[in-house]
Tab-separated table of C-alpha atoms and ligand atoms in Angstrom:
chain	number	residue	atom	x	y	z
D	1	MET	CA	38.789	-16.473	-12.599
D	2	LYS	CA	38.283	-12.766	-12.609
D	3	MET	CA	38.796	-11.016	-9.250
D	4	THR	CA	36.301	-8.276	-8.555
D	5	PHE	CA	35.230	-5.970	-5.693
D	6	ARG	CA	31.716	-4.855	-4.868
D	7	TRP	CA	31.190	-1.100	-5.187
D	8	PHE	CA	27.948	0.785	-4.536
D	9	GLY	CA	28.625	3.927	-6.628
D	10	SER	CA	30.401	7.225	-5.943
D	11	LYS	CA	27.419	8.703	-4.076
D	12	ASP	CA	26.772	5.653	-1.979
D	13	ASP	CA	30.092	4.139	-0.924
D	14	THR	CA	32.943	5.219	1.334
D	15	VAL	CA	35.426	3.257	-0.847
D	16	THR	CA	36.627	4.953	-4.025
D	17	LEU	CA	37.473	3.510	-7.438
D	18	ASP	CA	40.957	5.060	-6.997
D	19	GLN	CA	41.454	2.834	-3.980
D	20	ILE	CA	39.949	-0.284	-5.569
D	21	ARG	CA	42.234	-0.129	-8.637
D	22	GLN	CA	45.260	-0.347	-6.359
D	23	ILE	CA	44.266	-3.781	-4.978
D	24	PRO	CA	46.640	-6.347	-6.496
D	25	GLY	CA	45.028	-8.636	-9.104
D	26	ILE	CA	41.758	-6.713	-9.356
D	27	THR	CA	40.057	-6.749	-12.773
D	28	GLY	CA	36.828	-4.950	-12.112
D	29	VAL	CA	34.014	-3.963	-9.851
D	30	VAL	CA	30.596	-5.438	-9.245
D	31	GLY	CA	28.143	-2.603	-9.495
D	32	MET	CA	24.541	-1.577	-8.862
D	33	LEU	CA	22.226	1.383	-9.205
D	34	THR	CA	21.163	1.451	-5.580
D	35	ASP	CA	18.483	4.141	-6.031
D	36	ILE	CA	16.305	2.310	-8.562
D	37	PRO	CA	13.440	0.509	-6.787
D	38	ALA	CA	12.876	-3.197	-7.580
D	39	GLY	CA	10.553	-3.535	-10.575
D	40	GLU	CA	11.617	-0.337	-12.411
D	41	VAL	CA	13.592	-0.318	-15.631
D	42	TRP	CA	17.262	0.661	-15.424
D	43	SER	CA	17.659	3.286	-18.113
D	44	GLU	CA	20.427	3.089	-20.704
D	45	GLU	CA	21.608	6.490	-19.652
D	46	ARG	CA	22.176	5.532	-16.024
D	47	ILE	CA	23.874	2.290	-17.039
D	48	ARG	CA	26.137	4.069	-19.446
D	49	GLU	CA	27.181	6.673	-16.837
D	50	LEU	CA	28.082	3.933	-14.352
D	51	VAL	CA	30.045	1.890	-16.884
D	52	VAL	CA	31.912	4.916	-18.232
D	53	GLU	CA	32.827	6.027	-14.709
D	54	VAL	CA	34.114	2.570	-13.731
D	55	ASN	CA	36.024	2.119	-16.997
D	56	SER	CA	37.718	5.495	-16.607
D	57	TYR	CA	39.675	3.948	-13.714
D	58	GLY	CA	40.825	1.051	-15.842
D	59	LEU	CA	38.308	-1.281	-14.182
D	60	GLU	CA	35.708	-3.506	-15.857
D	61	LEU	CA	32.030	-3.566	-14.957
D	62	GLU	CA	30.665	-6.869	-16.153
D	63	VAL	CA	28.690	-8.020	-13.129
D	64	ILE	CA	25.647	-6.431	-11.542
D	65	GLU	CA	24.692	-7.258	-7.963
D	66	SER	CA	21.788	-7.033	-7.957
D	67	VAL	CA	18.854	-6.331	-10.193
D	68	ASN	CA	16.321	-6.939	-7.470
D	69	VAL	CA	13.155	-8.917	-8.122
D	70	HIS	CA	9.853	-7.186	-7.333
D	71	GLU	CA	8.011	-8.728	-4.422
D	72	ASP	CA	4.890	-9.339	-6.613
D	73	ILE	CA	7.017	-11.777	-8.703
D	74	LYS	CA	8.081	-13.697	-5.629
D	75	LEU	CA	4.510	-13.695	-4.373
D	76	GLY	CA	3.179	-14.773	-7.777
D	77	LEU	CA	0.610	-11.947	-7.915
D	78	SER	CA	-1.263	-11.132	-11.150
D	79	THR	CA	0.656	-7.819	-11.338
D	80	ARG	CA	3.931	-9.728	-11.780
D	81	ASP	CA	3.891	-9.697	-15.577
D	82	LYS	CA	4.559	-5.985	-15.863
D	83	TYR	CA	7.536	-6.268	-13.499
D	84	ILE	CA	8.904	-9.206	-15.465
D	85	GLU	CA	8.645	-7.126	-18.712
D	86	ASN	CA	10.541	-4.383	-16.938
D	87	TYR	CA	13.175	-6.905	-15.827
D	88	LYS	CA	13.656	-7.989	-19.457
D	89	LYS	CA	14.053	-4.366	-20.554
D	90	THR	CA	16.673	-3.883	-17.869
D	91	LEU	CA	18.531	-6.988	-19.103
D	92	LYS	CA	18.472	-5.698	-22.679
D	93	ASN	CA	19.779	-2.323	-21.581
D	94	LEU	CA	22.501	-3.870	-19.496
D	95	SER	CA	23.662	-6.095	-22.343
D	96	LYS	CA	24.292	-2.982	-24.514
D	97	TYR	CA	27.028	-1.921	-22.087
D	98	GLY	CA	28.873	-5.228	-21.719
D	99	ILE	CA	27.213	-6.677	-18.625
D	100	LYS	CA	27.822	-10.437	-18.538
D	101	VAL	CA	26.354	-11.611	-15.197
D	102	VAL	CA	23.328	-10.457	-13.158
D	103	CYS	CA	23.084	-11.576	-9.576
D	104	TYR	CA	19.642	-11.563	-7.948
D	105	ASN	CA	17.961	-13.219	-5.005
D	106	PHE	CA	14.511	-14.720	-4.410
D	107	MET	CA	14.210	-14.149	-0.660
D	108	PRO	CA	10.745	-13.211	0.516
D	109	VAL	CA	10.587	-9.770	2.190
D	110	PHE	CA	14.091	-9.636	3.711
D	111	ASP	CA	17.461	-9.940	2.019
D	112	TRP	CA	20.493	-10.933	4.220
D	113	THR	CA	19.672	-10.911	7.924
D	114	ARG	CA	21.851	-10.211	10.903
D	115	THR	CA	21.128	-9.378	14.540
D	116	ASP	CA	24.221	-7.223	15.082
D	117	LEU	CA	25.988	-5.172	12.433
D	118	ALA	CA	29.010	-4.319	14.601
D	119	LYS	CA	29.753	-7.044	17.105
D	120	GLU	CA	33.182	-6.459	18.675
D	121	LEU	CA	35.592	-9.341	18.509
D	122	GLU	CA	38.499	-9.899	20.935
D	123	ASP	CA	40.935	-8.123	18.669
D	124	GLY	CA	38.791	-4.968	18.590
D	125	SER	CA	37.527	-5.476	15.008
D	126	THR	CA	33.747	-5.445	14.489
D	127	VAL	CA	31.746	-7.874	12.386
D	128	LEU	CA	28.175	-8.762	11.356
D	129	SER	CA	26.685	-11.528	13.459
D	130	TYR	CA	23.551	-13.604	13.799
D	131	GLU	CA	21.837	-14.945	16.914
D	132	GLN	CA	18.862	-17.226	16.283
D	133	LYS	CA	17.256	-16.596	19.687
D	134	LEU	CA	17.133	-12.865	19.101
D	135	ILE	CA	15.349	-13.426	15.782
D	136	GLU	CA	12.855	-15.758	17.400
D	137	GLU	CA	12.027	-13.197	20.036
D	138	MET	CA	12.074	-10.197	17.784
D	139	ASP	CA	9.266	-8.421	16.004
D	140	PRO	CA	10.173	-8.085	12.301
D	141	ASP	CA	9.561	-4.332	12.511
D	142	LYS	CA	12.301	-4.094	15.189
D	143	LEU	CA	14.725	-5.984	12.913
D	144	VAL	CA	14.088	-3.509	10.114
D	145	GLU	CA	14.602	-0.605	12.500
D	146	ASP	CA	17.895	-2.064	13.790
D	147	ILE	CA	19.306	-2.854	10.369
D	148	GLN	CA	18.346	0.488	8.867
D	149	GLY	CA	19.647	2.240	12.028
D	150	GLY	CA	23.041	0.613	11.515
D	151	SER	CA	23.397	1.667	7.898
D	152	LYS	CA	25.451	4.854	8.635
D	153	GLY	CA	23.256	6.837	6.222
D	154	LEU	CA	24.247	4.600	3.249
D	155	SER	CA	21.614	2.670	1.343
D	156	LEU	CA	21.304	-1.014	2.233
D	157	PRO	CA	20.090	-2.850	-0.869
D	158	GLY	CA	17.450	-5.339	0.151
D	159	TRP	CA	16.393	-3.193	3.129
D	160	GLU	CA	14.708	-0.301	1.310
D	161	PRO	CA	12.543	1.767	3.750
D	162	GLU	CA	9.771	2.360	1.205
D	163	ARG	CA	9.197	-1.328	0.530
D	164	LEU	CA	9.541	-2.399	4.148
D	165	LYS	CA	6.927	0.103	5.328
D	166	LYS	CA	4.307	-2.388	4.213
D	167	LEU	CA	5.705	-5.175	6.349
D	168	LYS	CA	2.425	-6.392	7.871
D	169	GLU	CA	0.750	-6.485	4.475
D	170	LEU	CA	3.654	-8.478	3.002
D	171	PHE	CA	3.564	-11.048	5.819
D	172	GLN	CA	-0.148	-11.449	5.270
D	173	LEU	CA	0.360	-12.104	1.546
D	174	TYR	CA	3.108	-14.716	2.184
D	175	ARG	CA	0.669	-16.772	4.317
D	176	ASP	CA	-0.488	-18.422	1.047
D	177	VAL	CA	3.056	-19.084	-0.247
D	178	ASP	CA	4.791	-22.238	0.915
D	179	GLU	CA	8.170	-23.482	-0.394
D	180	ASP	CA	6.641	-25.379	-3.367
D	181	GLN	CA	4.667	-22.312	-4.377
D	182	LEU	CA	7.829	-20.203	-4.150
D	183	PHE	CA	9.594	-22.698	-6.482
D	184	GLU	CA	6.671	-22.342	-8.888
D	185	ASN	CA	6.862	-18.557	-8.703
D	186	LEU	CA	10.571	-18.773	-9.425
D	187	ARG	CA	9.891	-21.136	-12.349
D	188	TYR	CA	7.366	-18.666	-13.805
D	189	PHE	CA	9.960	-15.878	-13.577
D	190	LEU	CA	12.807	-17.919	-15.022
D	191	GLU	CA	10.755	-19.325	-17.899
D	192	ARG	CA	10.113	-15.752	-19.001
D	193	ILE	CA	13.478	-14.085	-18.428
D	194	ILE	CA	15.989	-16.836	-19.375
D	195	PRO	CA	15.173	-16.583	-23.139
D	196	THR	CA	15.957	-12.867	-22.896
D	197	ALA	CA	19.108	-13.577	-20.925
D	198	GLU	CA	20.153	-15.980	-23.670
D	199	GLU	CA	19.537	-13.414	-26.388
D	200	CYS	CA	21.454	-10.795	-24.424
D	201	ASP	CA	24.279	-13.153	-23.432
D	202	ILE	CA	23.782	-12.308	-19.771
D	203	LYS	CA	24.168	-15.148	-17.283
D	204	MET	CA	21.623	-15.022	-14.476
D	205	ALA	CA	23.087	-16.041	-11.057
D	206	ILE	CA	20.711	-16.584	-8.173
D	207	HIS	CA	22.120	-15.738	-4.755
D	208	PRO	CA	21.488	-18.094	-1.790
D	209	ASP	CA	19.315	-17.093	1.094
D	210	ASP	CA	21.173	-15.655	4.042
D	211	PRO	CA	20.956	-17.337	6.496
D	212	PRO	CA	19.934	-20.452	4.574
D	213	TRP	CA	16.862	-21.305	6.653
D	214	THR	CA	13.346	-19.963	7.251
D	215	ILE	CA	13.040	-16.817	9.369
D	216	PHE	CA	9.842	-15.369	10.778
D	217	GLY	CA	7.950	-18.261	9.141
D	218	LEU	CA	8.687	-16.965	5.645
D	219	PRO	CA	9.543	-19.617	3.052
D	220	ARG	CA	13.156	-19.798	1.811
D	221	ILE	CA	14.308	-22.128	-0.967
D	222	VAL	CA	17.863	-21.178	-2.031
D	223	THR	CA	19.317	-23.005	0.951
D	224	ASN	CA	21.002	-26.306	0.150
D	225	LYS	CA	22.445	-28.570	-2.546
D	226	GLU	CA	19.210	-30.316	-3.318
D	227	ASN	CA	17.309	-27.064	-3.803
D	228	LEU	CA	20.079	-25.486	-5.887
D	229	GLY	CA	19.934	-28.553	-8.197
D	230	ARG	CA	16.133	-28.180	-8.408
D	231	ILE	CA	16.441	-24.472	-9.269
D	232	LEU	CA	18.925	-25.197	-12.063
D	233	LYS	CA	16.465	-27.721	-13.540
D	234	LEU	CA	13.546	-25.306	-13.483
D	235	VAL	CA	14.978	-23.967	-16.737
D	236	ASP	CA	17.889	-26.117	-17.849
D	237	SER	CA	19.970	-23.507	-19.574
D	238	PRO	CA	23.563	-22.344	-18.856
D	239	TYR	CA	22.025	-18.882	-18.479
D	240	ASN	CA	20.144	-20.046	-15.429
D	241	GLY	CA	23.029	-20.238	-12.976
D	242	LEU	CA	24.280	-19.572	-9.499
D	243	THR	CA	26.049	-17.055	-7.293
D	244	LEU	CA	27.702	-19.483	-4.906
D	245	CYS	CA	28.091	-17.621	-1.626
D	246	SER	CA	30.230	-19.635	0.775
D	247	GLY	CA	29.355	-17.568	3.838
D	248	CYS	CA	25.582	-17.785	3.295
D	249	LEU	CA	25.361	-21.482	2.535
D	250	GLY	CA	28.173	-22.338	4.914
D	251	ALA	CA	26.128	-21.043	7.915
D	252	ASN	CA	24.449	-24.460	7.778
D	253	PRO	CA	27.200	-26.981	8.618
D	254	ASN	CA	25.408	-29.618	6.516
D	255	ASN	CA	26.241	-27.632	3.400
D	256	ASP	CA	29.554	-28.797	1.960
D	257	ILE	CA	30.624	-25.844	-0.210
D	258	ALA	CA	33.524	-27.572	-2.016
D	259	ASP	CA	31.203	-30.433	-2.965
D	260	MET	CA	28.616	-27.940	-4.295
D	261	ILE	CA	31.298	-26.291	-6.424
D	262	ARG	CA	32.323	-29.652	-7.940
D	263	THR	CA	28.676	-30.576	-8.451
D	264	PHE	CA	27.423	-27.354	-10.060
D	265	GLY	CA	30.639	-26.559	-11.963
D	266	ASP	CA	30.094	-24.256	-14.934
D	267	ARG	CA	26.584	-23.308	-13.738
D	268	ILE	CA	28.371	-21.169	-11.145
D	269	HIS	CA	28.858	-17.764	-12.730
D	270	PHE	CA	29.803	-15.719	-9.684
D	271	ALA	CA	31.611	-16.789	-6.546
D	272	HIS	CA	31.320	-14.992	-3.235
D	273	VAL	CA	34.056	-16.228	-0.949
D	274	ARG	CA	34.003	-15.404	2.755
D	275	ASN	CA	34.363	-17.194	6.107
D	276	ILE	CA	32.159	-17.383	9.145
D	277	LYS	CA	32.651	-18.676	12.695
D	278	ILE	CA	29.835	-20.945	13.715
D	279	HIS	CA	29.263	-21.260	17.442
D	280	PRO	CA	28.188	-24.573	19.086
D	281	ASN	CA	24.514	-23.386	19.273
D	282	GLY	CA	24.435	-22.519	15.532
D	283	ASP	CA	24.805	-18.749	15.834
D	284	PHE	CA	27.540	-17.278	13.774
D	285	ASP	CA	29.859	-14.286	13.437
D	286	GLU	CA	31.456	-13.254	10.182
D	287	SER	CA	35.241	-13.581	10.372
D	288	SER	CA	38.295	-12.683	8.361
D	289	HIS	CA	38.754	-14.780	5.206
D	290	LEU	CA	41.566	-16.860	6.765
D	291	SER	CA	40.521	-20.534	7.169
D	292	SER	CA	41.757	-20.741	10.778
D	293	ASP	CA	39.743	-17.707	11.822
D	294	GLY	CA	36.426	-19.301	10.879
D	295	SER	CA	34.581	-22.581	10.368
D	296	LEU	CA	35.041	-22.910	6.595
D	297	ASP	CA	38.102	-24.243	4.854
D	298	ILE	CA	38.778	-21.531	2.346
D	299	PHE	CA	41.717	-23.476	0.871
D	300	GLU	CA	39.365	-26.382	0.027
D	301	ILE	CA	36.886	-23.944	-1.518
D	302	MET	CA	39.503	-22.298	-3.701
D	303	LYS	CA	40.906	-25.698	-4.636
D	304	ALA	CA	37.456	-26.839	-5.718
D	305	TYR	CA	37.154	-23.724	-7.927
D	306	HIS	CA	40.547	-24.449	-9.405
D	307	ASP	CA	39.674	-28.125	-9.959
D	308	ILE	CA	36.589	-27.166	-12.013
D	309	GLY	CA	38.673	-24.687	-14.017
D	310	PHE	CA	36.563	-21.765	-12.798
D	311	LYS	CA	36.586	-18.951	-15.325
D	312	GLY	CA	33.822	-16.819	-13.771
D	313	TYR	CA	33.774	-13.792	-11.545
D	314	ILE	CA	34.806	-13.962	-7.909
D	315	ARG	CA	34.768	-11.460	-5.132
D	316	PRO	CA	35.798	-11.458	-1.483
D	317	ASP	CA	32.629	-11.056	0.480
D	318	HIS	CA	31.925	-9.137	3.649
D	319	GLY	CA	34.938	-8.032	5.588
D	320	ARG	CA	35.381	-6.998	9.205
D	321	MET	CA	35.678	-3.335	10.142
D	322	ILE	CA	39.348	-2.861	11.060
D	323	TRP	CA	41.960	-0.121	11.481
D	324	GLY	CA	39.379	2.454	12.454
D	325	GLU	CA	37.552	2.364	9.102
D	326	ASP	CA	33.981	3.705	9.122
D	327	ALA	CA	32.113	2.179	6.174
D	328	ARG	CA	28.947	0.358	5.172
D	329	PRO	CA	28.654	-2.739	7.447
D	330	GLY	CA	30.528	-5.591	5.849
D	331	TYR	CA	31.809	-3.489	2.937
D	332	GLY	CA	34.883	-1.621	4.101
D	333	LEU	CA	38.041	-1.451	2.012
D	334	TYR	CA	40.724	-2.917	4.254
D	335	ASP	CA	39.515	-6.306	5.245
D	336	ARG	CA	38.037	-7.083	1.827
D	337	ALA	CA	41.365	-6.105	0.244
D	338	LEU	CA	43.141	-8.427	2.697
D	339	GLY	CA	40.636	-11.080	1.609
D	340	ILE	CA	41.585	-10.637	-2.016
D	341	ALA	CA	45.292	-10.898	-1.267
D	342	TYR	CA	44.624	-14.158	0.556
D	343	LEU	CA	42.373	-15.635	-2.142
D	344	ASN	CA	44.897	-14.684	-4.840
D	345	GLY	CA	47.674	-16.240	-2.755
D	346	LEU	CA	45.788	-19.472	-2.353
D	347	TRP	CA	45.009	-19.555	-6.108
D	348	GLU	CA	48.647	-18.976	-7.132
D	349	ALA	CA	49.904	-21.676	-4.748
D	350	ILE	CA	47.242	-24.214	-5.883
D	351	ASP	CA	47.947	-23.442	-9.505
D	352	LYS	CA	51.723	-23.724	-9.286
D	353	MET	CA	51.687	-26.828	-7.058
D	354	LYS	CA	49.338	-28.591	-9.511
D	355	ARG	CA	51.520	-27.685	-12.428
D	356	GLY	CA	54.601	-28.736	-10.483
D	357	VAL	CA	56.205	-25.289	-10.947
R	1	DNO	C1	24.731	-8.781	1.350
R	1	DNO	C2	24.680	-9.429	0.068
R	1	DNO	C3	23.270	-9.580	-0.429
R	1	DNO	C4	23.233	-9.910	-1.921
R	1	DNO	C5	21.838	-10.117	-2.463
R	1	DNO	C6	21.932	-10.600	-3.893
R	1	DNO	O1	25.740	-8.306	1.716
R	1	DNO	O2	25.344	-10.639	0.050
R	1	DNO	O3	22.537	-8.389	-0.244
R	1	DNO	O4	23.843	-8.893	-2.631
R	1	DNO	O5	21.129	-11.003	-1.722
R	1	DNO	O6	20.704	-10.308	-4.547
């Protein structure tokens, strides 16, 4: 596996490449051009600048999270073809600078959703958390306001103010899209971009819906093992693969992450590993990566990756805010670096014990 760290760019992140390169075992960063709206082409020049900057710190940039999919593609509108053409151009441009994996999601309207971006835990750390009742009682506009208000002036990919201004209109359009239609819209997209991904040698890796269930009546399909299997079959190519996010899928206790890893094997191109603490009523808080701090067995998850001989990219996912750090919610330096140390420790132990070293 290749250990990476998500970085939002020098103008849009409190964490620096200088800090990232000092994390033990790190090979590269997962990057993004946060200012390019979904549907527009990423120019060669901007990609080159980003890659050159990251490489100058001795770090690789082989994974993009994310090239966001324009809403018209998810909705299946007749305007989608031009955005699909743009997506293909972006893939071609990315391939010229050594990008190997592109993560994306197919969530209608909202990306990841939380009801609190800084819930204080007993030890004084703060975390992202989710309360179902609050979502049920909340107007979607209020959710957008709260999330954007908690962004500390940094961009929040998936929560772009321009796009979300048209919330009512978007909800109206989704009234005609049920889960089966959303699968069909995803098929249409994949049938057109996977041949380009194959030509470019870029593995597409769909990210699960977070949380993995319907919110505000919008359809969500990247939610469980059955649906992941169905997505992989929409276009049966190794280039149509997964970002397996333990924290997203794991919010539903019926999802067995280690079993999914063994089932989907080399169709997993990108692993997001993080832990969550699920409460008896189904609400959850994000937690440190340590198994005993949350509801997921991170040892079992890392063992499953080792068992399948995982050679892909991995990153610790959201961390808590600790030691007085003030950063983008979920994306500080300290707790994610602790996460990496833990994941690397588990990996070394599993590896040596298996080999009898
Ligand atoms: C949140 C992230 C997501 C993820 C996208 C992938 O922190 O896990 O925003 O990057 O859903 O497209």
